[in-house]
Coordinates of N, CA, C and O in Angstrom, one line a residue:
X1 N 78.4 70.2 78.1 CA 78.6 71.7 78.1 C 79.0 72.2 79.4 O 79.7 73.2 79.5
X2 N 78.5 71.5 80.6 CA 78.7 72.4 81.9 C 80.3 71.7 81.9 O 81.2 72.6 82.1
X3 N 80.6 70.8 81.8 CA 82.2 70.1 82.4 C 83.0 71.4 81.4 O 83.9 72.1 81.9
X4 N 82.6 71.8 79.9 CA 83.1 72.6 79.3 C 83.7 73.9 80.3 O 84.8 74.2 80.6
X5 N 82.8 74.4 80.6 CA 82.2 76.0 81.2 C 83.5 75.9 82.3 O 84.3 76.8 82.4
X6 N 83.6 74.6 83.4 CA 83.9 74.6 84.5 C 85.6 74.6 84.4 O 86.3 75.0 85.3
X7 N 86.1 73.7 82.7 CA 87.6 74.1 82.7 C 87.8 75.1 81.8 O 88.9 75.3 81.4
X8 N 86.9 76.0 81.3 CA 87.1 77.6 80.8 C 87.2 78.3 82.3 O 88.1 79.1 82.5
X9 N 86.3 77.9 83.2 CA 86.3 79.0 84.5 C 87.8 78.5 85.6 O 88.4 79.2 86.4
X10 N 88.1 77.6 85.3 CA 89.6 77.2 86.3 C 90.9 77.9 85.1 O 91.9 78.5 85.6
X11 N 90.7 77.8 83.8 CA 91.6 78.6 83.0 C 92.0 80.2 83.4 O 93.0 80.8 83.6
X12 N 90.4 80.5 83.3 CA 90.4 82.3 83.7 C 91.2 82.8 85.0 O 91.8 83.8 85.3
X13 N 90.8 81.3 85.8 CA 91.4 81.7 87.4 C 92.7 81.4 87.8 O 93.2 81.8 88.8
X14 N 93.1 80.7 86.7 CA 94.6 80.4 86.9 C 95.5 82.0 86.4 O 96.6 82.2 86.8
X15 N 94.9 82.7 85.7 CA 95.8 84.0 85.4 C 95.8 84.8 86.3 O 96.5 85.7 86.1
X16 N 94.8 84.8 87.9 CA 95.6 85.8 89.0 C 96.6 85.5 89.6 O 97.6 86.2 90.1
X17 N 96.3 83.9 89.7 CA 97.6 83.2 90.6 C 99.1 84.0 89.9 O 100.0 84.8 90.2
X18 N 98.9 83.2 89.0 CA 100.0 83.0 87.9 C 100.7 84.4 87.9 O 101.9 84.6 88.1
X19 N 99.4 86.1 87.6 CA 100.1 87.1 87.7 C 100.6 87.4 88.5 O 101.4 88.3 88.3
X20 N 100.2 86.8 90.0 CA 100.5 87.2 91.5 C 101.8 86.7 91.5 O 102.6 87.3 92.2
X21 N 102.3 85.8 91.0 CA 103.3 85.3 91.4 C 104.5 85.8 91.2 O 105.5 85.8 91.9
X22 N 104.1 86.2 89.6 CA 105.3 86.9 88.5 C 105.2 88.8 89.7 O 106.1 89.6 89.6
X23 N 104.6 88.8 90.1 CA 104.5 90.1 91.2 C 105.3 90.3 92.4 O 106.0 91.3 92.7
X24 N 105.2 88.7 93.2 CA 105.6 88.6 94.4 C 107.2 88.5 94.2 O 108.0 89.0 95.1
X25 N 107.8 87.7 92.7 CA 109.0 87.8 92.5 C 110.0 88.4 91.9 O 111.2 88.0 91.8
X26 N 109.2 89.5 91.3 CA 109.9 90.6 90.9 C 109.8 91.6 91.8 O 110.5 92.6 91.6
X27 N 108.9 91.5 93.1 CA 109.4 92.4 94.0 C 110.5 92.2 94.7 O 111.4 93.0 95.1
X28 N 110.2 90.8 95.0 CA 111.7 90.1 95.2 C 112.6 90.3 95.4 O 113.2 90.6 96.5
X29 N 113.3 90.2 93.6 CA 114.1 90.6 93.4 C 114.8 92.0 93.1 O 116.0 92.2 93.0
X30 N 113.6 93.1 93.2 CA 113.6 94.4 93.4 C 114.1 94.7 94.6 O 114.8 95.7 94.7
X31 N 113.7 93.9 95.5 CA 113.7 94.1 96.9 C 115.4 94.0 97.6 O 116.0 94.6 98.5
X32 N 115.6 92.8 96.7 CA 117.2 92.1 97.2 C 118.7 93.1 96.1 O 119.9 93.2 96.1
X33 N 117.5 93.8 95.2 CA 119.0 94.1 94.3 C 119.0 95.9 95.2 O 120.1 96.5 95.3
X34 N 117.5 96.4 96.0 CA 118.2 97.4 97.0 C 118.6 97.2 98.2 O 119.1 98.1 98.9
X35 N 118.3 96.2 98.5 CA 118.8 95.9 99.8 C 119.5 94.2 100.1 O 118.8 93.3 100.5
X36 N 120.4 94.2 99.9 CA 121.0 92.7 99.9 C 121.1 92.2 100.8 O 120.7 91.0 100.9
X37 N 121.5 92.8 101.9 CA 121.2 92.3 103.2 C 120.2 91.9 104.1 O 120.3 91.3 105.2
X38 N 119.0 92.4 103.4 CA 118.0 91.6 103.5 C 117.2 90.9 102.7 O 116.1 91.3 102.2
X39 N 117.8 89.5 102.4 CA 117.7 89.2 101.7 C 116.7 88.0 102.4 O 115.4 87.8 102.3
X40 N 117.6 87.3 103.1 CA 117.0 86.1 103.8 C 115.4 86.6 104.4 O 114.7 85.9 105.1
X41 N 115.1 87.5 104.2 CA 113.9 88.5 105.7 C 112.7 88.4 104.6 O 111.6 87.9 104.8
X42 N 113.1 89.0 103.3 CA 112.5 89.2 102.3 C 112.0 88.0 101.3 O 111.0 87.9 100.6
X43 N 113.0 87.3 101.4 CA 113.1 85.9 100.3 C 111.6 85.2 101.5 O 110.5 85.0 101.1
X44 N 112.0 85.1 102.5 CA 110.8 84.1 103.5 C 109.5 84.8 103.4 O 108.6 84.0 103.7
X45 N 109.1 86.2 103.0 CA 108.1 86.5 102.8 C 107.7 86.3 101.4 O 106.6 85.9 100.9
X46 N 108.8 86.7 100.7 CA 107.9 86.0 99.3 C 107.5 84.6 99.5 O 106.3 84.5 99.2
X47 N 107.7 84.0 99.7 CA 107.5 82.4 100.1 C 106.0 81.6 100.6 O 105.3 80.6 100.4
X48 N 105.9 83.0 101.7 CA 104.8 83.4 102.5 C 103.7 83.4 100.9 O 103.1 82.4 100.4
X49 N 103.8 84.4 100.6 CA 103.2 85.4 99.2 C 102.8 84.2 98.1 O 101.6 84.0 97.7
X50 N 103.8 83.4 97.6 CA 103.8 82.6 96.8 C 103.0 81.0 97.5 O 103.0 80.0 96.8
X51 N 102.5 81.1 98.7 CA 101.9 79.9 98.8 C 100.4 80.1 99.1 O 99.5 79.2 99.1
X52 N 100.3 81.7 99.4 CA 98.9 81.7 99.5 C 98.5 82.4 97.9 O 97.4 82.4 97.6
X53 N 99.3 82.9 97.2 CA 98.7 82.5 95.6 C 98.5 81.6 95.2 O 97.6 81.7 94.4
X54 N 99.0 80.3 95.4 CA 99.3 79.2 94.8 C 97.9 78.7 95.7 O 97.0 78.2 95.0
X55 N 97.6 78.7 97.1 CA 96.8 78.2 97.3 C 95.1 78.6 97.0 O 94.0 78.0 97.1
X56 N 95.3 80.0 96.6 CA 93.9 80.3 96.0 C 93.7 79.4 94.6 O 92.6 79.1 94.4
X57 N 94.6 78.9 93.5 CA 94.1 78.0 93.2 C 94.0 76.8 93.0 O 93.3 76.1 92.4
X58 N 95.1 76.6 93.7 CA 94.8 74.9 94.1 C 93.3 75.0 94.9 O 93.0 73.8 95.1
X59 N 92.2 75.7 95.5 CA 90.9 75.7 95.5 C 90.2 76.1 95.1 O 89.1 75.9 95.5
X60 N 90.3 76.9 94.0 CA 89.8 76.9 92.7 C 90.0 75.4 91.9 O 88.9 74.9 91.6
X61 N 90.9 74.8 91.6 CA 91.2 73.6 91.4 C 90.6 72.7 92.0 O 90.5 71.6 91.3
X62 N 89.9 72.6 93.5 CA 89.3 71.7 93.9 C 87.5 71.9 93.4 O 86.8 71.1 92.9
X63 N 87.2 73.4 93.8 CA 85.8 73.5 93.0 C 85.7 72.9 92.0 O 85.1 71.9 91.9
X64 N 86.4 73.3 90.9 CA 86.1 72.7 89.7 C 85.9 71.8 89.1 O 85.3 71.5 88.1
X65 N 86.8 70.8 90.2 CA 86.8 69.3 90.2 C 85.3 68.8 90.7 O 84.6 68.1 90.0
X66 N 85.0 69.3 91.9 CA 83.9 68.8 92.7 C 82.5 69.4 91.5 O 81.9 68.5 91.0
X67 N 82.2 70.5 91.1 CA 81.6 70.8 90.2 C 81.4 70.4 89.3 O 80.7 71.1 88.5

């Protein structure tokens, strides 16, 4: 039952990553279709954006494991 609980609770936590992500690159591309020229300035901060989403759960991912 607890190993149950522990990949219900990495499921739940995978949906902020996941929505942060679909966030960081539609601002993106929000960002590049008003301003094209800054593209390269903008593209490197999503990047920024998308690795520290990505890394809140890859440690979430390691709790769960260790748990």
């Amino acid at each position: 039952m607890d190993g149950n609980l522990n990949l219900i609770g990495l499921g739940l936590s995978a949906i902020g990553p996941g929505v942060a992500i679909g966030l960081i690159f539609a601002a993106l591309i929000s960002g590049i279709a008003r301003q094209p020229e800054a593209a390269n300035v903008l593209f490197g901060r999503a990047i920024l954006g998308f690795v520290l989403a990505e890394a809140l759960f890859i440690i979430t991912l390691a709790i769960a494991f260790v748990l």
